[in-house]
Short mmCIF file of C-alpha atoms in Angstrom, two decimals:
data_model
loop_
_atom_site.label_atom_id
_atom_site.label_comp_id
_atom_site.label_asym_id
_atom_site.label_seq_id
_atom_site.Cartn_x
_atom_site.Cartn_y
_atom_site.Cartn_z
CA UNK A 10 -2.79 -49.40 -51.87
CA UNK A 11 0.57 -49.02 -51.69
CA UNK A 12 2.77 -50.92 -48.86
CA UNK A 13 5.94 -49.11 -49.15
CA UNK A 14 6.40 -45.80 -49.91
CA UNK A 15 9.87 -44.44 -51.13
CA UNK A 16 9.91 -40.86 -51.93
CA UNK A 17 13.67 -40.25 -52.99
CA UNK A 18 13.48 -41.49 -56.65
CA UNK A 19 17.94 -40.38 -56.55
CA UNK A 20 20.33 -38.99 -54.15
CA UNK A 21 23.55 -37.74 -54.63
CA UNK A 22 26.25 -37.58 -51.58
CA UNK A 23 29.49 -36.78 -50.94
CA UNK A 24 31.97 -39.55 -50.04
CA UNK A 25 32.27 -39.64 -46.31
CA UNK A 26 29.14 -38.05 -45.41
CA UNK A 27 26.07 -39.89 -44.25
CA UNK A 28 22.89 -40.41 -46.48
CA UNK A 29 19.29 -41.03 -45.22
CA UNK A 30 16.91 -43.08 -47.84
CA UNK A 31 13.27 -42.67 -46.71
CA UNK A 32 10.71 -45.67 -46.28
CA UNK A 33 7.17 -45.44 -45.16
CA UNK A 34 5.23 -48.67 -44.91
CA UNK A 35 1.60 -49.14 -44.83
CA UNK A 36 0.09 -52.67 -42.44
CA UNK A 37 -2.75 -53.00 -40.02
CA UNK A 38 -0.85 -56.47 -39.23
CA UNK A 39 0.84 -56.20 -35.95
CA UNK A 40 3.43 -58.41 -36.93
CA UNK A 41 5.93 -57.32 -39.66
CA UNK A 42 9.34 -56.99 -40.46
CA UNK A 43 11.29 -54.17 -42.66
CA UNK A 44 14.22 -55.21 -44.63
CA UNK A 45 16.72 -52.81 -46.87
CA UNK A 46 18.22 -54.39 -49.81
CA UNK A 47 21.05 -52.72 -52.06
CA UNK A 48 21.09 -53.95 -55.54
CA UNK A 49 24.33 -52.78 -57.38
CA UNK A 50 24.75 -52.26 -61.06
CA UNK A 51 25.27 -55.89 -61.35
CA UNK A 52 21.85 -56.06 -60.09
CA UNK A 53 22.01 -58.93 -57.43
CA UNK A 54 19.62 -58.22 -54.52
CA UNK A 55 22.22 -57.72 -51.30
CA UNK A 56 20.09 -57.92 -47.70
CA UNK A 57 21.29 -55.25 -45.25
CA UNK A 58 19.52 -54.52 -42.15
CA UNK A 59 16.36 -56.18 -40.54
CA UNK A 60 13.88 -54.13 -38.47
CA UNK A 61 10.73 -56.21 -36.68
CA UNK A 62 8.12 -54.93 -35.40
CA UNK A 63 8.36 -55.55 -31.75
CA UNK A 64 12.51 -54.80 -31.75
CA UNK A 65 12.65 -52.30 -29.14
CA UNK A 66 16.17 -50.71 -30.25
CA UNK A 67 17.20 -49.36 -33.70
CA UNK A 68 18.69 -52.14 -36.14
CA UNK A 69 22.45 -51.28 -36.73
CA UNK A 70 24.84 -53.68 -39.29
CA UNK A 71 28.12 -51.92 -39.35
CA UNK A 72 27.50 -48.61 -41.46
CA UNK A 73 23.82 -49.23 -42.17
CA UNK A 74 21.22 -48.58 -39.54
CA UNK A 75 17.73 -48.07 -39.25
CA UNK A 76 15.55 -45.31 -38.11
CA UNK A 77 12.35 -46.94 -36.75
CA UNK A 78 9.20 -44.92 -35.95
CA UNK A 79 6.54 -47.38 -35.50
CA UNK A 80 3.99 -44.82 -34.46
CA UNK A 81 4.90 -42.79 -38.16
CA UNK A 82 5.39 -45.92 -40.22
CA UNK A 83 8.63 -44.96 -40.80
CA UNK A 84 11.82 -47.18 -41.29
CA UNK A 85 14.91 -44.92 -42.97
CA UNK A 86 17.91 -46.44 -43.57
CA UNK A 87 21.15 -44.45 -42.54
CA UNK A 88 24.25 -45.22 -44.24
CA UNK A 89 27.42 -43.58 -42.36
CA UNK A 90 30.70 -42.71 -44.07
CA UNK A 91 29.49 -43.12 -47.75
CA UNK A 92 31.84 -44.90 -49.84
CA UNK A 93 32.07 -44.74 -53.41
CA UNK A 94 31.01 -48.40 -53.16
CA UNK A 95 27.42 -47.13 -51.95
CA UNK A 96 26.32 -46.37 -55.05
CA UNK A 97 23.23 -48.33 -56.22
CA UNK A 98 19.51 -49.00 -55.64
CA UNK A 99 18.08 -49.27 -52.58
CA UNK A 100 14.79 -51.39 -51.89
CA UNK A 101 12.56 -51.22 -48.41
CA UNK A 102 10.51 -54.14 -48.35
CA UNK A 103 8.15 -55.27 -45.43
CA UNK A 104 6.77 -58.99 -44.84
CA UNK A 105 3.65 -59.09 -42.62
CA UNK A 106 3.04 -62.07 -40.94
CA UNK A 107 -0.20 -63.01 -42.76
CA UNK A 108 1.19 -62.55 -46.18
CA UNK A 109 3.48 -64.80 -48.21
CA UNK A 110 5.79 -62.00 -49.68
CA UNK A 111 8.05 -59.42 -49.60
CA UNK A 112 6.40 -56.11 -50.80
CA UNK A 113 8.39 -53.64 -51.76
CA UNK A 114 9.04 -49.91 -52.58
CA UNK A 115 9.84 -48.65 -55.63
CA UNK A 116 13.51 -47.76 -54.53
CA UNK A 117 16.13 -44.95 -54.17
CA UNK A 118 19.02 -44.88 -56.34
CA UNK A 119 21.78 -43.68 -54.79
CA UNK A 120 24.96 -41.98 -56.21
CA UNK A 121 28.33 -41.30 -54.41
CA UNK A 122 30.43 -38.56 -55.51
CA UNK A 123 34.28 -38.54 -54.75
CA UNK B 12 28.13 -72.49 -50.74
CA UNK B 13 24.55 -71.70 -50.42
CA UNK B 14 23.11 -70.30 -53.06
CA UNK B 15 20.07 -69.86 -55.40
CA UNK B 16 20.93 -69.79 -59.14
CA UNK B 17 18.64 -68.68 -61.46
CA UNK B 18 19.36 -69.36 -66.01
CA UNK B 19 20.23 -67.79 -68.35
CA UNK B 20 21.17 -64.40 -66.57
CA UNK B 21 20.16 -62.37 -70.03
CA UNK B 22 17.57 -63.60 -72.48
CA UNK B 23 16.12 -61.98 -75.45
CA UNK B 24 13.43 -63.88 -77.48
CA UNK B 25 10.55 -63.25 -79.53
CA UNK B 26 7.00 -62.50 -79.04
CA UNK B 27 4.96 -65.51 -78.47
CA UNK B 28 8.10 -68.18 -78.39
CA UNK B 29 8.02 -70.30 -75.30
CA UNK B 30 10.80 -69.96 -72.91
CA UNK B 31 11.98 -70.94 -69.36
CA UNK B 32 13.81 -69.65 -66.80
CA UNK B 33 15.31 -71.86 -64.43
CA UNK B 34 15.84 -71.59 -60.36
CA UNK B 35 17.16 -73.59 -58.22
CA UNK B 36 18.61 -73.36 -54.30
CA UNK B 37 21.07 -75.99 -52.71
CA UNK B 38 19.44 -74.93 -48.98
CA UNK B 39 16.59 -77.49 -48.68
CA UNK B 40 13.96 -74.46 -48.36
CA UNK B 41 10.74 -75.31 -48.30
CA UNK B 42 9.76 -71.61 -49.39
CA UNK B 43 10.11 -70.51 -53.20
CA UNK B 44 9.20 -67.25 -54.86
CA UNK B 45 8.91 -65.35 -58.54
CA UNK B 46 9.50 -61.92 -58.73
CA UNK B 47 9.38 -59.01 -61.69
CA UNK B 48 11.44 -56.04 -61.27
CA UNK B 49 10.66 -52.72 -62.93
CA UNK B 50 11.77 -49.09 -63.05
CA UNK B 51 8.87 -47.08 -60.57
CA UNK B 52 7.46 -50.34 -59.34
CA UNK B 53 10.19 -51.80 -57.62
CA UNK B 54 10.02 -55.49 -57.00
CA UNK B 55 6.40 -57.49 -57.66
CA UNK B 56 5.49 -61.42 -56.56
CA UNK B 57 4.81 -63.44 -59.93
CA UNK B 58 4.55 -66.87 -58.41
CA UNK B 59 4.92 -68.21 -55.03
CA UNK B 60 5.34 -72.13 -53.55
CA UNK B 61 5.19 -73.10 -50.00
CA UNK B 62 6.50 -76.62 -50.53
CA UNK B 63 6.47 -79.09 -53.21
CA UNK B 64 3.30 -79.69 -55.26
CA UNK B 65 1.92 -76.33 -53.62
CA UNK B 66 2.10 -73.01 -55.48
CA UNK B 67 -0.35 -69.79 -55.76
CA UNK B 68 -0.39 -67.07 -57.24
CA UNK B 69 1.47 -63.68 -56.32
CA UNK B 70 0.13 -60.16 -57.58
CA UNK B 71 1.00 -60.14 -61.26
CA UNK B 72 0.54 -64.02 -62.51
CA UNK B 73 -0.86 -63.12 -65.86
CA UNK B 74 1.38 -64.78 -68.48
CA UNK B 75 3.61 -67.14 -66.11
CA UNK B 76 3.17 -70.44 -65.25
CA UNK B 77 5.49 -72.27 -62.74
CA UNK B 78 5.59 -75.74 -61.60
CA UNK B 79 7.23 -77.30 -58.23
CA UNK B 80 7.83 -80.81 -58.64
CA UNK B 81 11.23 -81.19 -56.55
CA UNK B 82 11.76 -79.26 -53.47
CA UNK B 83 15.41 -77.78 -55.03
CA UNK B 84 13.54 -76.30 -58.59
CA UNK B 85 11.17 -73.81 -59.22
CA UNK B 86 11.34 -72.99 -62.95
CA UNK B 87 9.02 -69.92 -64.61
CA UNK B 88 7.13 -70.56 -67.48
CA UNK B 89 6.27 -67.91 -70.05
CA UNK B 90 3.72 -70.05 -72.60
CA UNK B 91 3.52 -66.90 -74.91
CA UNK B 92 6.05 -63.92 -74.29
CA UNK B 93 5.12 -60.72 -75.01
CA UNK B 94 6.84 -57.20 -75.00
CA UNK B 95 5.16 -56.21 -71.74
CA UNK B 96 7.16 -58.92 -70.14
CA UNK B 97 9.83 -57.42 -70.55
CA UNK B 98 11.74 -57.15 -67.11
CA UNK B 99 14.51 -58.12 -64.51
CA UNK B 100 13.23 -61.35 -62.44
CA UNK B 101 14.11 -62.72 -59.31
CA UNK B 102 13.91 -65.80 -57.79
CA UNK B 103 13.80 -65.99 -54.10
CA UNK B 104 13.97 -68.90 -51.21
CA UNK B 105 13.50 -68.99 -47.45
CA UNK B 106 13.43 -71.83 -45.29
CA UNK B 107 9.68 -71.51 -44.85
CA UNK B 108 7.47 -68.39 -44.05
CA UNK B 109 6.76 -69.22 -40.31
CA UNK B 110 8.64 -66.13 -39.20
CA UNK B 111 8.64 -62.90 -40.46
CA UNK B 112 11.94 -62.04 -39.77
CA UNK B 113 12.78 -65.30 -42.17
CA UNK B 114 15.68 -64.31 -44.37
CA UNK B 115 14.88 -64.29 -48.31
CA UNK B 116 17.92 -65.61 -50.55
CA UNK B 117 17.42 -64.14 -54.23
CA UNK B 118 19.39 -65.50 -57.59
CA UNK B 119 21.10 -63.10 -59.66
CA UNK B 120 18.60 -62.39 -61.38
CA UNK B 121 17.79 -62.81 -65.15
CA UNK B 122 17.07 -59.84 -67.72
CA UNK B 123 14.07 -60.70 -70.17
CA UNK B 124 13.58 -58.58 -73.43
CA UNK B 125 10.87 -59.92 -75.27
CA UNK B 126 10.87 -58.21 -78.78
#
């Protein structure tokens, strides 16, 4: 079964507006984290946000912050004030604390227009 | 600077010519990983190695081999390429895997066409 579930296959968005990439996760584990990644054309893997599973409060990293709803299994990532610089691929991944990897979704390109 | 590099960044060989990618991390992490990226699927474990001398097996290992005999190196083997390996891959290190909130470094990855 699926872990992560990204819906969004692409997105387009206007420069300065704010963009929300969907993530659904799948774990029976209590313990787990939720990471976002951004991988660029030049197709490094750049961490962004971290969201565990006990964190009370919403994970926020400058523009970047994440919409936790444990009870849906949800963990979107908000990007504010989308820059032209925005546009790439974005990966939710989840580590459960009886597993030794990242799983991830199948990621959300993302496109910025001017 | 810490970093993990991974070589070469682009490869394309042959079907059924041995080849290996290389990975190493200048972070003394005890944690090393393999991964295969591809369009759909997003990112998938190949390989995995908790330390030296200690590696298992991810969720796609058909084909690869890897080997752990310094703590620094974690090269993937591919014995006999084929077209269906074919792919971006990854190499990733954490300090261990005690924590899930651990962060994973990656390399810069390394395109494989196999032809």
């Amino acid at each position: 079964a699926q872990k992560i579930t990204q819906t969004q296959p692409g997105m387009f968005v206007q420069e300065k507006e704010a963009v929300t990439l969907d993530c659904t996760y799948d774990t029976s584990d209590p313990s787990y984290g939720l990471f976002w990644y951004k991988q660029p054309s030049s197709g490094e893997m750049i961490f962004l946000i971290y969201q565990g599973s006990y964190d009370q409060q919403n994970a926020t990293e400058g523009r970047y912050s994440l919409n936790f709803q444990k009870a849906r299994k949800s963990a979107n990532l908000v990007i504010s004030a989308s820059q032209l610089g925005d546009s790439a691929m974005y990966f939710c991944a989840m580590r459960e604390r009886n597993d030794y990897k990242l799983s991830f979704g199948a990621g959300t390109t993302v496109t910025v227009r001017a | 600077e810490a970093q993990v590099t991974q070589n070469p960044r682009y490869l394309i060989t042959v079907t059924g010519k041995k080849l290996t990618v290389t990975c190493s991390q200048n972070m003394n992490h005890e944690y090393m990983s393999w991964y295969r990226q591809d369009p759909g699927l997003g990112l998938r474990q190949i390989y995995y190695s908790m330390n030296v001398e200690v590696t298992d097996k991810g969720d796609v290992p058909e084909g690869y081999k890897v080997s752990r005999k310094e703590k620094r190196n974690f090269p993937l083997i591919l014995e006999s390429p084929s077209p269906n390996q074919t792919s971006l891959y990854f190499c990733a290190s954490s300090l261990n895997m005690d924590r899930v909130d651990t962060e994973a470094f990656f390399g810069q990855g390394t395109r494989l066409t196999v032809v």
